[in-house]
Amino acid sequence: MNHLAEFHEHLKRSRRIVALVGAGLLALSGLPTFRGTQGLWKNFNMIDLATPDAFYIDPGLVWQFYSWRRINALKAQPNRGHKALAALSRLCAGQGIQFITINQNVDGLLVRAGHDTSTLHQIHGLLFDLRCTGFACNYVDRDNFEVPLTKALDEEFEYSSGHRKRALDEEGHIELPQFTPVKQLDEAELPQCPVCADGTLLRPGVVWFGESLPLQTIDAIDNFIEAAPVDLVLVIGTSGTVYPANSYVERIKQKGGRVAVFNTEIEDGADNVWRFRGDAEHWLPLALAPLIGDG
Ligand code: BV8
């Protein structure tokens, strides 16, 4: 516990704090992470579906994937980890602490947990924004929570927690979810741009692999990190494999910032990183208690 006490002392002295959030914060809200056995949807690797090529090749498949993500994100509830981070975001301004959250997740749960939206950077976008795929069209439909978006996307893909406890087959291997054929949808059955009105498809307002991040978001984060040394970066539920999200921690460390990792899987290290091994939902309220209270 002196580990926690030492962290608390630093937290109380910190004037500039960054939180970097990944899919691990979603785990206890019942949403899948991108890697490990949970990173699958109907036997498709989620990473392979989060690409422009996948959408170009089979927009119906990708829209079914994102419809499943939308439905499950709306069903999920913010957990105690979301709420602790949101509470921190709301009190910082009043206590003269400069704070931002860099959120890799696209499910909207931090907003629903009450996070100050002026300090929340959705670097990979949001499932509930839709964008036109037309080259010259800049139509965007923000905060669209409609379910289903079209009749063809009405199937409820249940992501039951049972998926997590995969049965073992006779050789003791983890059984992958039974492959269930995905419906073949044609473009006429998918969300279309009301402005183009010529069948041009809408796409989820997220950043796919191989696409650049929103420039104004990148600039805002760069400005925050470059303006003055960051005292503390909270690295919450992320494998740190996705660029450029994974580059921020090193930049903060190099300027003297301290690092606290909240993850179920953390390697040991002889450095001065605080390691909170376990569920982010358990550790975040304890770690942030000196500022957000024990509520
Ligand atoms: C860009 C939106 C440049 C979509 C997402 C080859 C080598 C290296 C890099 C690249 C490469 N090829 C391409 C790249 C760059 C690429 C990249 O990083 N690829 C990776 C796969 C190697 N990056 C990009 O393409 C980015 N753009 O670089 O632009 C550019 C410039 C100009 C012009 C063109 C291009 C864009 C990346 C954005 C991808 N979109 N999301 C969607 O969500 O559908 S990222 C997606 O992955 C999610 O947002 C998710 O957050 C993220 C996965 O990372 P994590 O959040 O870390 O999740 P993960 O499952 O990996 O880990 C979960 C962690 O939680 C684990 O550590 C686990 O132990 C822990 N955990 C589990 N349970 C708990 C827990 N922790 C605490 N408590 C628990 N209960």
XYZ file of C-alpha atoms and ligand atoms in Angstrom:
375
model
C 0.000 0.000 0.000
C 2.980 2.352 0.337
C 3.043 2.161 -3.439
C -0.463 3.714 -3.395
C 0.496 6.230 -0.692
C 3.520 7.316 -2.697
C 1.342 7.715 -5.799
C -1.190 9.745 -3.794
C 1.519 12.174 -2.652
C 2.567 12.765 -6.255
C -1.053 13.064 -7.417
C -1.772 15.770 -4.839
C 1.277 17.757 -6.008
C 0.490 17.343 -9.726
C -0.635 20.452 -11.599
C -0.718 18.954 -15.129
C -2.206 15.486 -15.653
C -2.916 13.409 -18.791
C -5.027 10.235 -18.938
C -4.536 7.851 -21.881
C -7.460 5.432 -22.091
C -7.819 2.166 -24.030
C -10.217 -0.715 -24.488
C -9.316 -2.232 -21.102
C -11.491 0.396 -19.431
C -14.465 -1.113 -21.276
C -13.884 -4.694 -20.209
C -15.995 -4.522 -17.058
C -18.745 -2.746 -18.919
C -19.048 -5.898 -21.005
C -17.483 -4.522 -24.184
C -14.715 -6.411 -25.999
C -11.095 -5.322 -26.138
C -9.295 -5.485 -29.465
C -6.837 -8.184 -28.632
C -6.913 -11.511 -26.899
C -9.861 -13.856 -27.247
C -12.262 -10.948 -26.843
C -10.940 -9.168 -29.901
C -13.206 -11.167 -32.173
C -16.555 -10.621 -33.757
C -18.098 -13.714 -35.346
C -14.562 -15.083 -35.828
C -13.441 -11.935 -37.568
C -10.481 -10.186 -35.991
C -11.848 -6.773 -35.021
C -8.676 -5.047 -36.167
C -9.181 -6.378 -39.716
C -12.682 -4.916 -39.803
C -11.549 -1.451 -38.621
C -9.957 -0.537 -41.979
C -10.976 1.383 -45.126
C -10.168 -1.688 -47.245
C -12.629 -3.847 -45.306
C -15.332 -1.224 -45.857
C -14.482 -0.885 -49.554
C -14.530 -4.648 -50.071
C -17.659 -5.436 -48.045
C -19.455 -2.403 -46.579
C -22.322 -4.656 -45.500
C -20.004 -6.761 -43.336
C -18.339 -3.703 -41.790
C -21.681 -2.008 -41.152
C -22.935 -5.148 -39.383
C -19.809 -5.057 -37.217
C -20.330 -1.389 -36.342
C -24.050 -1.871 -35.818
C -23.151 -4.612 -33.313
C -20.658 -2.204 -31.659
C -23.296 0.585 -31.494
C -25.982 -1.686 -30.022
C -23.611 -3.055 -27.382
C -22.164 0.338 -26.494
C -25.685 1.666 -25.890
C -26.485 -1.350 -23.717
C -23.281 -1.024 -21.704
C -23.111 1.119 -18.593
C -20.172 3.305 -17.522
C -18.281 1.476 -14.774
C -16.571 2.842 -11.630
C -13.409 3.437 -13.631
C -15.245 5.666 -16.120
C -16.948 7.511 -13.265
C -13.701 8.087 -11.342
C -11.997 9.550 -14.413
C -15.043 11.685 -15.222
C -15.080 12.989 -11.622
C -11.402 13.905 -11.907
C -12.084 15.784 -15.163
C -14.844 17.835 -13.558
C -12.870 18.969 -10.515
C -9.516 19.775 -12.100
C -10.371 23.242 -13.414
C -11.608 24.303 -9.962
C -8.387 23.120 -8.346
C -6.029 24.778 -10.809
C -5.066 21.441 -12.332
C -4.683 21.290 -16.119
C -6.069 17.946 -17.303
C -6.889 16.125 -20.553
C -8.073 12.625 -21.372
C -6.827 11.048 -24.606
C -9.486 8.433 -25.332
C -8.779 5.681 -27.886
C -12.236 4.200 -27.319
C -15.177 5.130 -29.508
C -18.126 3.908 -27.422
C -19.123 7.180 -25.746
C -19.099 5.744 -22.198
C -16.820 8.458 -20.773
C -19.255 11.132 -22.004
C -22.145 9.212 -20.413
C -20.117 8.959 -17.179
C -20.114 12.774 -17.057
C -16.586 13.507 -18.270
C -15.951 17.213 -18.969
C -16.239 17.195 -22.755
C -13.874 20.181 -23.121
C -10.975 18.071 -21.846
C -11.944 14.766 -23.503
C -10.118 14.054 -26.788
C -11.795 11.306 -28.823
C -8.736 10.606 -30.950
C -10.335 7.677 -32.803
C -13.776 9.304 -33.178
C -17.134 7.969 -32.001
C -19.455 5.141 -33.077
C -22.385 7.549 -32.954
C -21.088 10.035 -35.498
C -21.761 9.155 -39.128
C -19.838 10.616 -42.061
C -20.497 10.681 -45.828
C -18.028 8.691 -47.924
C -18.519 11.047 -50.863
C -15.259 12.697 -51.904
C -16.619 16.255 -52.079
C -19.322 15.891 -49.421
C -18.648 16.894 -45.805
C -21.975 15.756 -44.365
C -21.620 14.601 -40.753
C -24.439 13.356 -38.525
C -23.278 13.773 -34.898
C -24.701 11.913 -31.888
C -26.872 9.619 -33.977
C -28.048 6.962 -31.484
C -30.640 5.410 -33.778
C -30.882 1.626 -33.603
C -31.174 0.084 -36.094
C -29.783 2.568 -38.565
C -31.529 0.702 -41.371
C -33.935 -2.213 -41.392
C -31.259 -4.591 -42.652
C -29.045 -3.732 -39.669
C -31.720 -4.680 -37.164
C -30.176 -7.960 -36.056
C -29.097 -7.927 -32.434
C -25.630 -9.459 -32.237
C -25.597 -10.466 -28.624
C -22.137 -9.989 -27.066
C -22.872 -12.108 -24.028
C -20.310 -12.264 -21.248
C -20.332 -15.975 -22.015
C -18.025 -15.166 -24.921
C -15.378 -14.343 -22.372
C -15.448 -17.706 -20.673
C -14.672 -19.664 -23.826
C -15.398 -23.346 -23.503
C -12.393 -25.617 -24.003
C -12.563 -28.284 -26.698
C -11.436 -31.890 -26.072
C -7.764 -30.960 -26.661
C -8.124 -28.162 -24.084
C -7.925 -25.401 -26.725
C -10.083 -22.341 -26.356
C -13.068 -22.819 -28.602
C -13.588 -19.855 -30.895
C -17.167 -18.622 -31.115
C -19.154 -20.726 -33.531
C -18.909 -19.092 -36.919
C -22.354 -17.821 -37.823
C -22.700 -16.574 -41.373
C -23.009 -12.873 -41.581
C -25.885 -11.588 -43.680
C -24.925 -10.488 -47.190
C -26.196 -6.916 -47.463
C -26.072 -4.783 -50.557
C -25.408 -1.045 -50.496
C -29.073 -0.150 -50.941
C -29.694 -1.625 -47.465
C -26.980 0.446 -45.768
C -27.003 4.001 -44.313
C -26.841 6.570 -47.129
C -26.022 10.252 -47.288
C -29.203 12.391 -47.299
C -27.330 15.286 -48.897
C -25.822 13.385 -51.810
C -29.149 11.547 -52.146
C -27.639 9.324 -54.824
C -26.974 6.206 -52.749
C -23.586 7.416 -51.498
C -22.872 5.510 -48.297
C -22.440 6.890 -44.827
C -19.647 5.357 -42.693
C -19.056 5.209 -38.935
C -17.355 8.411 -37.705
C -14.339 6.520 -36.367
C -10.668 6.578 -37.427
C -9.737 3.309 -39.107
C -6.262 1.792 -39.188
C -4.309 3.494 -41.952
C -6.287 6.735 -41.614
C -4.951 9.915 -40.081
C -6.368 11.186 -36.813
C -8.414 14.402 -36.698
C -5.789 17.132 -37.070
C -7.405 19.529 -34.607
C -7.360 16.745 -31.969
C -3.701 15.996 -32.628
C -2.842 19.697 -32.422
C -4.743 20.156 -29.148
C -2.941 17.195 -27.564
C 0.454 18.294 -28.900
C -0.109 21.826 -27.592
C -1.024 20.497 -24.141
C 2.033 18.232 -23.922
C 4.428 20.835 -25.326
C 3.098 23.842 -23.343
C 4.732 22.759 -20.060
C 5.946 19.510 -18.463
C 3.158 17.078 -17.579
C 3.526 15.869 -13.971
C 1.608 12.594 -14.320
C 0.209 10.390 -17.090
C -2.387 7.737 -16.210
C -2.114 4.849 -18.713
C -5.430 3.047 -18.392
C -6.348 -0.252 -20.039
C -4.275 0.040 -23.165
C -1.858 -2.390 -24.792
C 0.033 0.595 -26.169
C 0.166 -0.965 -29.621
C -1.677 1.689 -31.561
C 0.189 4.672 -32.977
C 0.111 7.619 -32.459
C -1.760 7.084 -29.146
C 1.156 5.037 -27.847
C 3.678 7.817 -28.507
C 2.296 10.246 -25.915
C 3.469 8.356 -22.821
C 7.109 8.325 -23.927
C 6.986 12.037 -24.784
C 5.646 12.859 -21.321
C 8.220 10.585 -19.625
C 11.057 12.234 -21.538
C 9.988 15.605 -20.126
C 10.138 14.236 -16.581
C 6.516 13.179 -16.179
C 5.732 10.222 -13.910
C 3.729 7.248 -15.247
C 0.996 5.199 -13.554
C -0.220 2.076 -15.391
C -3.635 0.554 -14.742
C -3.851 -2.830 -16.483
C -4.626 -6.478 -15.788
C -1.342 -7.403 -17.507
C 1.708 -5.376 -16.530
C 5.312 -6.517 -16.823
C 7.544 -5.802 -13.862
C 10.174 -3.145 -14.303
C 12.946 -1.512 -12.287
C 11.804 1.955 -13.321
C 9.776 4.431 -11.240
C 6.461 3.594 -12.906
C 3.522 3.014 -10.563
C 1.891 -0.292 -11.520
C -1.730 -0.931 -10.522
C -2.231 -4.505 -11.663
C -5.900 -5.496 -11.921
C -9.195 -4.074 -13.137
C -9.116 -0.387 -13.905
C -12.604 -0.275 -12.406
C -11.144 -1.364 -9.059
C -7.954 0.680 -8.991
C -8.974 4.043 -10.472
C -11.376 5.057 -7.658
C -8.704 4.105 -5.061
C -5.884 5.836 -6.889
C -7.807 9.072 -7.505
C -9.456 9.187 -4.056
C -7.313 12.091 -2.715
C -8.804 14.328 -5.405
C -12.237 12.826 -6.132
C -13.001 11.617 -2.604
C -13.929 8.115 -1.457
C -17.499 8.399 -2.734
C -2.090 6.656 -38.312
C -11.362 3.158 -34.026
C -0.925 7.834 -39.958
C -11.980 2.040 -34.800
C -9.060 2.509 -33.615
C 2.723 -1.089 -38.808
C 3.506 -1.009 -37.676
C 3.266 -0.042 -36.699
C 2.216 0.863 -36.853
C 1.446 0.765 -37.978
C 1.685 -0.205 -38.945
N 0.768 -0.046 -39.897
C -0.041 0.969 -39.578
C 0.379 1.480 -38.415
C -0.221 2.622 -37.707
C -1.541 2.152 -37.118
C -1.287 1.230 -35.947
O -0.901 1.674 -34.882
N -1.537 -0.071 -36.164
C -1.334 -1.032 -35.098
C -2.362 -2.158 -35.249
C 0.073 -1.601 -35.229
N -2.177 3.353 -36.664
C -2.997 3.995 -37.506
O -3.293 3.614 -38.596
C -3.524 5.304 -36.963
N -3.314 6.317 -37.933
O -1.083 6.164 -37.904
O -2.115 7.623 -39.229
C -1.380 8.478 -41.192
C -1.027 9.802 -41.386
C -1.421 10.400 -42.559
C -2.187 9.691 -43.500
C -2.557 8.368 -43.253
C -2.143 7.747 -42.085
C -5.013 5.182 -36.717
C -5.244 4.162 -35.653
C -6.711 4.239 -35.236
C -7.331 2.855 -35.308
N -8.698 2.914 -34.796
N -10.306 2.641 -33.169
C -12.751 1.103 -33.911
O -12.690 1.199 -32.670
O -13.454 0.241 -34.498
S -7.910 1.868 -32.585
C -8.665 0.620 -31.735
O -7.571 -0.056 -31.200
C -9.530 1.004 -30.572
O -9.756 2.367 -30.501
C -8.777 0.548 -29.338
O -8.719 1.490 -28.331
C -7.436 0.343 -29.889
C -6.750 -0.878 -29.355
O -5.866 -0.496 -28.486
P -6.190 -0.660 -26.917
O -7.192 0.353 -26.549
O -4.892 -0.643 -26.255
O -6.923 -2.044 -26.750
P -6.273 -3.494 -26.696
O -7.376 -4.472 -26.838
O -5.109 -3.538 -27.619
O -5.674 -3.593 -25.214
C -6.549 -3.653 -24.118
C -5.665 -3.548 -22.910
O -6.498 -3.524 -21.758
C -4.722 -4.720 -22.749
O -3.433 -4.241 -22.409
C -5.337 -5.514 -21.581
O -4.336 -6.143 -20.807
C -6.000 -4.429 -20.807
N -7.164 -4.828 -20.013
C -8.080 -5.795 -20.295
N -9.016 -5.823 -19.339
C -8.700 -4.846 -18.439
C -7.519 -4.212 -18.876
N -6.948 -3.194 -18.204
C -7.555 -2.798 -17.059
N -8.697 -3.348 -16.573
C -9.288 -4.369 -17.235
N -10.424 -4.929 -16.736
